[in-house]
XYZ file of C-alpha atoms in Angstrom:
510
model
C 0.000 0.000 0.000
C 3.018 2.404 0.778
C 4.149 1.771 -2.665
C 0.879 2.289 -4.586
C 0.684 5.693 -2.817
C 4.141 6.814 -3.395
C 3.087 5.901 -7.379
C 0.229 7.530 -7.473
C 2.136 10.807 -5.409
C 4.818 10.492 -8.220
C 2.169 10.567 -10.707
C 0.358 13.460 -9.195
C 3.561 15.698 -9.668
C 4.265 14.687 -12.844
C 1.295 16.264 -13.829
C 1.412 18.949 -12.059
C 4.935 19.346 -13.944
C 3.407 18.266 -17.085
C 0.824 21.155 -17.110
C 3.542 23.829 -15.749
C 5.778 22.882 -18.655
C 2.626 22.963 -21.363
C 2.339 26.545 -20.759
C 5.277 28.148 -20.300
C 5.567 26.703 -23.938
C 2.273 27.904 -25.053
C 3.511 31.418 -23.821
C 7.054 31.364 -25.247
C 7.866 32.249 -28.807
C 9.351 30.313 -31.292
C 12.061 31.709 -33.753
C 10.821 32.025 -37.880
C 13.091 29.296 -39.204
C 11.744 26.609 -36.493
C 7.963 27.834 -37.095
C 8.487 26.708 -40.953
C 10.451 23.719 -40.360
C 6.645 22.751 -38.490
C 5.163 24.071 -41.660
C 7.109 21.911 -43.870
C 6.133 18.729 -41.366
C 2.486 19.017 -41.621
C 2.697 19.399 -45.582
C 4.956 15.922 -45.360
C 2.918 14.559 -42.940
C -0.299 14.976 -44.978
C 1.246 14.311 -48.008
C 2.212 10.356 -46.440
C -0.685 9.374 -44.843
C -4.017 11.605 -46.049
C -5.794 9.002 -48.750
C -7.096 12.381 -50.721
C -5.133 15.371 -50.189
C -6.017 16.990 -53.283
C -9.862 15.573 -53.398
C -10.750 19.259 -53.747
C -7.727 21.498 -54.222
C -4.768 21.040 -56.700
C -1.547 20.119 -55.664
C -0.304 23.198 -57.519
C -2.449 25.511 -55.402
C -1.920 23.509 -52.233
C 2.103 23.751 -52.599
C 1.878 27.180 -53.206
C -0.731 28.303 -49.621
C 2.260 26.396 -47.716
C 4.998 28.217 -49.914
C 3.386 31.364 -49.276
C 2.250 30.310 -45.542
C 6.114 30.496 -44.654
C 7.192 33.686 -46.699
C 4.955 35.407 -44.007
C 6.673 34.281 -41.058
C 9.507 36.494 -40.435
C 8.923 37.111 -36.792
C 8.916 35.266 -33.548
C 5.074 33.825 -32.474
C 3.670 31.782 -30.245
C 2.220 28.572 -30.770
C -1.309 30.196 -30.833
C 0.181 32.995 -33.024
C 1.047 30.588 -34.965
C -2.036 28.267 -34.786
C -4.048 31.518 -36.347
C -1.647 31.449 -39.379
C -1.381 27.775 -40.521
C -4.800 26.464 -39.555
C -6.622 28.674 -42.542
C -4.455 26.848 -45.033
C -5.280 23.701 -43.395
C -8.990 24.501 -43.679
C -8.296 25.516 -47.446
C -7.667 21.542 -48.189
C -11.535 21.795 -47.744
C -11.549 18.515 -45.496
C -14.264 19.081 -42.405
C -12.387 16.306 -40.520
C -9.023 18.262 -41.162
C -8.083 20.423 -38.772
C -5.171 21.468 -36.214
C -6.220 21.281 -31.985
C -6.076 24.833 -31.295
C -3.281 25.244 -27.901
C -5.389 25.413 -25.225
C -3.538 26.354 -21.598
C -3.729 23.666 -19.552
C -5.852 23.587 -16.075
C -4.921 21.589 -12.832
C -7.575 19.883 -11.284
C -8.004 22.423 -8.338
C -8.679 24.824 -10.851
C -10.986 22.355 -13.152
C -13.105 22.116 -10.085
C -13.447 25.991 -9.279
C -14.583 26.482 -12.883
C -17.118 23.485 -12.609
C -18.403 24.715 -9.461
C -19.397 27.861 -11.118
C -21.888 29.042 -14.075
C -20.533 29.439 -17.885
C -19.801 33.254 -18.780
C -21.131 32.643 -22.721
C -22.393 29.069 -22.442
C -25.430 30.244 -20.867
C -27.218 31.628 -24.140
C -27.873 29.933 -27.337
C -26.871 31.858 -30.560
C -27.637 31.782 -34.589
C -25.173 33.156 -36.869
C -25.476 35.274 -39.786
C -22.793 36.064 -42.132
C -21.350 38.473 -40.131
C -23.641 38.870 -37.042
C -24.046 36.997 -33.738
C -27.281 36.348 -32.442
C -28.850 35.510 -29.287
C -31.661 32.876 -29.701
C -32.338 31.887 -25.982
C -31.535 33.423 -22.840
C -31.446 30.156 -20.557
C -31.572 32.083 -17.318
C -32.963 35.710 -18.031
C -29.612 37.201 -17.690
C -29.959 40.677 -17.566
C -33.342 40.022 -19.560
C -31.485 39.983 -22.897
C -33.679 39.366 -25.348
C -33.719 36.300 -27.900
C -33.006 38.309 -31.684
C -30.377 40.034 -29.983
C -27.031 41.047 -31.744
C -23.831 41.106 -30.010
C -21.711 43.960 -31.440
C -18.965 43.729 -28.703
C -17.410 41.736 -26.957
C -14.930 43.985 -24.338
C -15.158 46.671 -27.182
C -13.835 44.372 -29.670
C -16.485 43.923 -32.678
C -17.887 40.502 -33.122
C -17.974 40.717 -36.943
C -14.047 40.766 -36.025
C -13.623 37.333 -34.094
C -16.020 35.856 -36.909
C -14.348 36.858 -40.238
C -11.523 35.657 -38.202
C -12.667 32.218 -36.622
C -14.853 31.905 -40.215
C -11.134 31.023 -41.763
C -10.524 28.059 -39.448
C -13.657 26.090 -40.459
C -14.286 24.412 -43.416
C -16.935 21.747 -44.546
C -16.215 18.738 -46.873
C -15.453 20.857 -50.711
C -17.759 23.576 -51.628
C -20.349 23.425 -49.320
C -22.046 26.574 -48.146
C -24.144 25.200 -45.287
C -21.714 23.937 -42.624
C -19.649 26.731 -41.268
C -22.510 28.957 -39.832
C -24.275 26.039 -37.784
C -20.506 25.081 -36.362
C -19.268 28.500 -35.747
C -21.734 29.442 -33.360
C -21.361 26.004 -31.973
C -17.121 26.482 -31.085
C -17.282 30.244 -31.372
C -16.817 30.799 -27.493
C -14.214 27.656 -27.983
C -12.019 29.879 -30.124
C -12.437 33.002 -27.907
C -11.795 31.587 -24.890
C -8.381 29.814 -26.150
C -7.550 33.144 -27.033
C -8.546 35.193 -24.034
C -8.586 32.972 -21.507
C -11.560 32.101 -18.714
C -12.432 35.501 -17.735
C -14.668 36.454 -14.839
C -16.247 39.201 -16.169
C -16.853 40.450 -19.990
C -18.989 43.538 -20.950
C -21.099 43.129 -24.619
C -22.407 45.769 -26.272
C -25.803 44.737 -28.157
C -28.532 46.128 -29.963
C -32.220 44.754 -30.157
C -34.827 46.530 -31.972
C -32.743 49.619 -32.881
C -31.737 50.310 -29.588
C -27.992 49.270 -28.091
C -27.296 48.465 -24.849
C -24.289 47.850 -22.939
C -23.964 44.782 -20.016
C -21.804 42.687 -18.162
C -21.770 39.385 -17.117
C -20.687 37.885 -14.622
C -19.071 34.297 -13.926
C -21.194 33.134 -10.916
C -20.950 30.858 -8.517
C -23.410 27.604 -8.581
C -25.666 27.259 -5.923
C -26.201 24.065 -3.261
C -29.411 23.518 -5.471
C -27.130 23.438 -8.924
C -24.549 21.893 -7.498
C -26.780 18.578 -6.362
C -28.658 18.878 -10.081
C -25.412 18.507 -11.202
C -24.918 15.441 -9.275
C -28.319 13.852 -10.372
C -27.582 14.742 -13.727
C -24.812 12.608 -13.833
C -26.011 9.173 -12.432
C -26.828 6.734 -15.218
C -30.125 5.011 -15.324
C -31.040 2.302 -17.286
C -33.326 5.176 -19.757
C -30.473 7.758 -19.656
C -28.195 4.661 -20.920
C -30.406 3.453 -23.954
C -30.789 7.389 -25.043
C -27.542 7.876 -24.481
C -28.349 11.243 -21.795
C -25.039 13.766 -21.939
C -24.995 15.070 -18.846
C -23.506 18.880 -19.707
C -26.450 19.640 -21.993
C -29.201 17.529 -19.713
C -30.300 16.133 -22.981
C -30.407 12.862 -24.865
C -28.408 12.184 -27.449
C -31.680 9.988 -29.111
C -35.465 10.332 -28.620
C -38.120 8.186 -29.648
C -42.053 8.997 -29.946
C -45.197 9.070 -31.624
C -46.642 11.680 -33.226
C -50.536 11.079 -33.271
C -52.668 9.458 -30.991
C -53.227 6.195 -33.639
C -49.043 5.710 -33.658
C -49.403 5.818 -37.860
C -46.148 8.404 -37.722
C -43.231 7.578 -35.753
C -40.019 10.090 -34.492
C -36.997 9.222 -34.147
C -34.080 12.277 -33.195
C -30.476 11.686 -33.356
C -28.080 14.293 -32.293
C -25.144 12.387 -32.424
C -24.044 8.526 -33.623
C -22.614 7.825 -30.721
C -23.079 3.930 -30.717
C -23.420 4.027 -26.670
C -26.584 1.332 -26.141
C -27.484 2.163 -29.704
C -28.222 -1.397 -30.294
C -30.719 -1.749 -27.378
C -32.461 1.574 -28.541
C -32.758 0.564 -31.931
C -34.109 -2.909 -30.743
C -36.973 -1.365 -28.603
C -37.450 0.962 -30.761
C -38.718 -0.476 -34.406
C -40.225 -3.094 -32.117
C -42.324 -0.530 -30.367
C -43.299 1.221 -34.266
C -43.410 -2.578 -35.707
C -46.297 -3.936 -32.680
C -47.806 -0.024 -33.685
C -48.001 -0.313 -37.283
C -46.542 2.667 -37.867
C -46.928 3.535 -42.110
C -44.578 6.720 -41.672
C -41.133 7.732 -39.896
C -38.861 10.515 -39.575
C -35.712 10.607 -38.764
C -34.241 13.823 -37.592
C -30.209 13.893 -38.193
C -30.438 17.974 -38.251
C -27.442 19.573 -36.528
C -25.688 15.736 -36.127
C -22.114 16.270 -36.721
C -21.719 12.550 -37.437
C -19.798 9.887 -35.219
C -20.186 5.746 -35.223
C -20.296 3.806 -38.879
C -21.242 1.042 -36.789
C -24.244 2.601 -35.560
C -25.606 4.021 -38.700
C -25.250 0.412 -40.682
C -27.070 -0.735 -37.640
C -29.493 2.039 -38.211
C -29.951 0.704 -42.008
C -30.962 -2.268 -41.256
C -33.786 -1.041 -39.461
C -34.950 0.387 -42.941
C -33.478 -1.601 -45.878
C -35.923 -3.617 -47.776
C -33.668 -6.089 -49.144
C -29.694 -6.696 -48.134
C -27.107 -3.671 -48.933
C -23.748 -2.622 -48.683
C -23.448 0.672 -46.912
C -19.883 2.009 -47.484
C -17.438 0.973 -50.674
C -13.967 -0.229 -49.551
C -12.319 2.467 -47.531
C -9.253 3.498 -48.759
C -5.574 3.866 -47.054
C -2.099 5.041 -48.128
C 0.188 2.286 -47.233
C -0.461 -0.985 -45.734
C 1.489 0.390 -42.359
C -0.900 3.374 -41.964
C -3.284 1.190 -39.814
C -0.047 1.118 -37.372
C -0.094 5.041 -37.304
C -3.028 5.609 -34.948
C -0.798 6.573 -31.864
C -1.601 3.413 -29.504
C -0.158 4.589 -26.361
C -2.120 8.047 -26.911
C -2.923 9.360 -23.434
C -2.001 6.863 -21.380
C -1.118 6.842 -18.198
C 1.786 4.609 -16.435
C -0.548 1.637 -15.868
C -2.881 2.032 -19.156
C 0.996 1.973 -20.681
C 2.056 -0.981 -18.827
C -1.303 -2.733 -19.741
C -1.693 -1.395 -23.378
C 2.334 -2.768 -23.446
C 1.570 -6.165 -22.669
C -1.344 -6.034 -25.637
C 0.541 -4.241 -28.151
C 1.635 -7.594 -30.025
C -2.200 -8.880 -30.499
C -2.995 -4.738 -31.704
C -0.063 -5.072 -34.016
C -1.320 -8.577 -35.748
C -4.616 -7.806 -35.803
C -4.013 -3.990 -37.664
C -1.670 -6.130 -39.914
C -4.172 -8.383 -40.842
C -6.942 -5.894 -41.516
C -5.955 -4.524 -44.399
C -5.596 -6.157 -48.069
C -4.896 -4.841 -51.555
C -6.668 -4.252 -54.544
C -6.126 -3.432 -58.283
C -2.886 -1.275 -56.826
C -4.627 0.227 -53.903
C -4.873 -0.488 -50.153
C -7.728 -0.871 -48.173
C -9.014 -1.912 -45.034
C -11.576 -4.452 -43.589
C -15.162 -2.988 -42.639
C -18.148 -4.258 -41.657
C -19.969 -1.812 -43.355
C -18.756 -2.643 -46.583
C -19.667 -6.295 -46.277
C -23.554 -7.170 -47.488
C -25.681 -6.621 -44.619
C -29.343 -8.302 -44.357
C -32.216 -5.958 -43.075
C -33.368 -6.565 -39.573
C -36.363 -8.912 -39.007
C -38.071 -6.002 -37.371
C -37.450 -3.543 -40.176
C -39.467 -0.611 -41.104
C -41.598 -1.068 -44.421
C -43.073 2.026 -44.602
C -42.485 5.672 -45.750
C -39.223 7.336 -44.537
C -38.964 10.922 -44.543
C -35.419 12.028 -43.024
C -34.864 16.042 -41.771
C -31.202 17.102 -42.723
C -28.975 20.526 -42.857
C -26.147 22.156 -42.320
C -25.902 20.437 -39.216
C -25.845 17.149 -40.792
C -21.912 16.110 -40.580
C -19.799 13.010 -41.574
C -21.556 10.170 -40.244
C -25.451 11.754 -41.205
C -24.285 12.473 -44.592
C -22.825 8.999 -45.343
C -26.333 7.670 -44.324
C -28.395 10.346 -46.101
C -26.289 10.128 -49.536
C -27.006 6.424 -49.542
C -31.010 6.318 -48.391
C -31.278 8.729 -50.937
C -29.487 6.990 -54.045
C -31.265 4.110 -52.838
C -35.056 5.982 -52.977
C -35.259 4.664 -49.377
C -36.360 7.946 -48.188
C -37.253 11.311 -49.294
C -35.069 14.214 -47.733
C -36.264 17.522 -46.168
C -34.319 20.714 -45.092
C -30.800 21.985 -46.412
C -28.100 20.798 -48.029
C -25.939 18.426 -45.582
C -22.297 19.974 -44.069
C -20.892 16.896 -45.122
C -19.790 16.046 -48.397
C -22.526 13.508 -50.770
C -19.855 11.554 -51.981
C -17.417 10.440 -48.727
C -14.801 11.540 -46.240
C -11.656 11.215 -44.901
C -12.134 10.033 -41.171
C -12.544 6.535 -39.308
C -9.620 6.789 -37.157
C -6.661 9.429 -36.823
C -3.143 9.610 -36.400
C -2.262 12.017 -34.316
C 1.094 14.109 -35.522
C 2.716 16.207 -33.262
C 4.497 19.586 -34.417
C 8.053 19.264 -33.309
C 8.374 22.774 -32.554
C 4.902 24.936 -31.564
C 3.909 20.974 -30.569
C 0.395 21.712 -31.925
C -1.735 18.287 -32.604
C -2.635 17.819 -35.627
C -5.086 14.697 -36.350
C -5.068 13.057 -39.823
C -7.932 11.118 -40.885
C -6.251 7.841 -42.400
C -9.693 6.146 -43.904
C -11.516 7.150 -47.257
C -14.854 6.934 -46.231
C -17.809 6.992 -48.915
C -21.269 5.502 -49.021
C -21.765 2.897 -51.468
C -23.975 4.936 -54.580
C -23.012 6.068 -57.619
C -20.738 9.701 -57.331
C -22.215 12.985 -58.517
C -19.008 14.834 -58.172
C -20.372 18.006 -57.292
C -17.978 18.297 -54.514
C -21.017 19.405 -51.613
C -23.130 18.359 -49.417
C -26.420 15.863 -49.957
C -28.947 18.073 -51.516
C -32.804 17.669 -50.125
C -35.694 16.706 -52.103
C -37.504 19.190 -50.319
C -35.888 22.444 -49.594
C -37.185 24.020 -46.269
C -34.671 26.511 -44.636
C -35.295 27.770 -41.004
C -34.928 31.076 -40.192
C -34.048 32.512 -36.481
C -37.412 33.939 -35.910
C -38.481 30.186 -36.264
C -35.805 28.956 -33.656
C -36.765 31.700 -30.952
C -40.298 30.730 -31.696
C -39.635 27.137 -31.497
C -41.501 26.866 -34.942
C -40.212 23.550 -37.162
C -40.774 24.527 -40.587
C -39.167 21.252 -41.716
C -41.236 18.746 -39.481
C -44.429 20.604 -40.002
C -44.017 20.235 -43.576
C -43.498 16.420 -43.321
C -46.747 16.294 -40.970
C -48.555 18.096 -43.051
C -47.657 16.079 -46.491
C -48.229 12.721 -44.017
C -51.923 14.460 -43.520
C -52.271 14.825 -47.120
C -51.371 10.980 -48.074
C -53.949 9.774 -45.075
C -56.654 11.920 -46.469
C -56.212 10.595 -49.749
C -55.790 6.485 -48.385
């Protein structure tokens, strides 16, 4: 016992050291000659192990935004200096999955805890943006009875239209598409400002609602007993918060199930996010609940999910394929060792090392083994590109499926295909992610020797299994229903109603 504690003391201030050492380096500067020797690593590093670089930009243009990237640095900057300079030519390879961690200071627990035990400064509204305009849409806890439709101008006299133009250049969507960046910027807005100007007590906004402006300031305040044990309950997992999948930090579920009407004909099924946590159980009570119903109709709502598990959407197919399908084509690598890239001993501690060490061999074989070659090109073994037979409890009946900008990765793989195969008919916007694939399914995570920025390289071509259209955007709706933000601080649903409403139509006429 004497022993375990002296580990786990030894541990405790190697963190401790860990963090200290993180950033003093995030505050130091780096010399010109270092910051384009990192430069030159991310374009090799891309170059070895990203299955299509140049999907959507040449590799004449893309040399020449990393040729000109490092003509600019001629003076010392920090890492996040420097993250501000090379991420927008990241984002320019027009990859959504693409993209450099932004340098973040580091907290010690101590101060984790004092910032949990206290209410967000921004996190507390909800927002809609605008081309250049922030918006607040809900005012969770009548601060300073903002209004929902207000603008922020300011934030500590600095314009907003400022930090967006700015954090606008980090983002991008999969090619062309227009739809993505608003619906994620004001999702990691505060994420960007915050790395930049730290956790703040206090911030003054200046805003203007109606034609008038206004000036405030919030304040960071401490929880109360009462939050504080919410908190708590929030966090215990029941059997119904595991089966929906309940994230505690948003006290919402990550899937919902109901009816509609009172006679069960239209099912509802939301998904914010493919998590695959218990999706197998939900799926199971759930098209047995609509099969013992008779439901005729269903919607599925994947608007504003950013993607996640394949296994969970090929699970989610065979709840509505009417014969057996093949969700995914082959997914593509560079090399047959790229498998072996996925940094293993990522975040591990001494005894997930020691363990994870002991395992390694069987990880090695089994990575090894998973990949095979075709006509000149490597690939590697998926489920989801095997034939898959529907589920005996499948759905047989009308699928209408709400999608937009929101719709990411994961929701856009399983979109594209239910709409090549006329499984479904599509209503909303144009999908964030791209119709025909993506480069994602699992990462290697490269290092920058010098500003030691992370930056995460999807290693898997990713594309649902339908014939291409090569218009380099997002899936496309069969019925186009935008929302506007009057809609979202009325809680109107332009896009279900619609689908109700045409369901009406088809009963009356049955």
């Amino acid at each position: 016992m004497k022993n375990y504690s002296i580990i786990l003391l030894a541990a405790a201030l190697s963190s401790c050291a860990s963090i200290r050492r993180h950033n003093e380096q995030r505050a130091s500067c780096i010399e010109p000659d270092k910051l384009k020797e990192d430069v030159d690593y991310a374009y090799s590093k891309l170059q070895k192990m990203h299955p299509q670089l140049y999907w959507y930009i040449s590799k004449q243009d893309l040399d020449h935004k990393f040729d000109s990237l490092k003509q600019t640095i001629n003076q010392p900057l920090t890492p996040l200096q420097f993250y501000f300079k090379l991420q927008p030519v990241i984002a320019d390879i027009r990859e959504g999955h693409l993209s450099l961690r932004i340098p973040r200071k580091k907290f010690s627990k101590r101060e984790i805890k004092t910032l949990e035990n206290k209410k967000g400064l921004f996190s507390r509204f909800e927002y809609y943006v605008k081309d250049d305009h922030l918006y607040i849409t809900e005012n969770k806890d009548s601060i300073e009875n903002i209004q929902p439709g207000t603008e922020v101008l300011s934030i500590n006299t600095v314009p907003v239209s400022e930090y967006l133009k700015k954090y606008r250049a980090l983002i991008s969507s999969d090619g062309y598409n227009t739809t993505f960046q608003s619906y994620f910027l004001k999702d990691v807005f505060f994420n960007f400002y915050t790395a930049e100007n730290g956790f703040k007590d206090t911030a003054t906004i200046e805003t203007l609602y109606k034609g008038q402006k206004n000036t405030y300031t919030l304040h960071r305040e401490s929880k109360s007993r009462n939050d504080l044990d919410q908190d708590k309950q929030q966090e215990k997992r029941t059997p119904e918060k595991k089966v929906n999948d309940y994230v505690a930090s948003s006290n919402s579920y990550n899937r919902n199930f109901k009816f509609l009407d009172k006679d069960s004909t239209t099912a509802y099924i939301k998904v914010k996010s493919f998590s695959r946590d218990y999706s197998d159980k939900f799926y199971k009570e759930t098209f047995e609940k609509i099969k013992k119903a008779g439901s005729k109709y269903l919607i599925i709502d994947v608007r504003n999910n950013y993607g996640g598990s394949l296994y969970e959407i090929n699970n989610l197919y065979s709840y509505l394929a009417p014969q057996p399908y093949v969700l995914i084509k082959p997914s593509q690598l560079t090399s047959r060792l790229t498998p072996l890239k996925t940094n293993y001993f990522r975040k591990s501690n001494a005894f997930q090392y020691a363990f994870k060490s002991l395992a390694y061999p069987t990880y090695v074989f089994a990575q090894t083994f998973s990949t095979y070659k075709k006509d000149g090109k490597v690939f590697y073994k998926m489920k989801a590109d095997k034939p898959t037979k529907p589920n005996k409890d499948a759905f047989n009946g009308k699928v209408f499926v709400l999608i937009n900008g929101g719709s990411f990765s994961a929701s856009s793989i399983i979109t594209a295909k239910l709409k090549y195969d006329q499984r479904a008919v599509l209503v909303g916007e144009e999908t964030g992610g791209a119709n025909d694939g993506t480069v994602a399914g699992f990462y290697s995570y490269q290092k920058l020797p010098h500003s030691r920025i992370n930056l995460p390289i999807g290693l898997l071509l990713v594309q649902p299994n339908i014939n291409f259209l090569h218009t380099k955007k997002g899936v496309a709706p069969d019925i186009t229903i935008t929302e506007s933000m009057q809609d979202i601080i009325e809680k109107r649903d332009p896009q279900l109603e619609w689908v109700k409403k045409e369901i009406a139509k088809e009963k009356e006429h049955q």
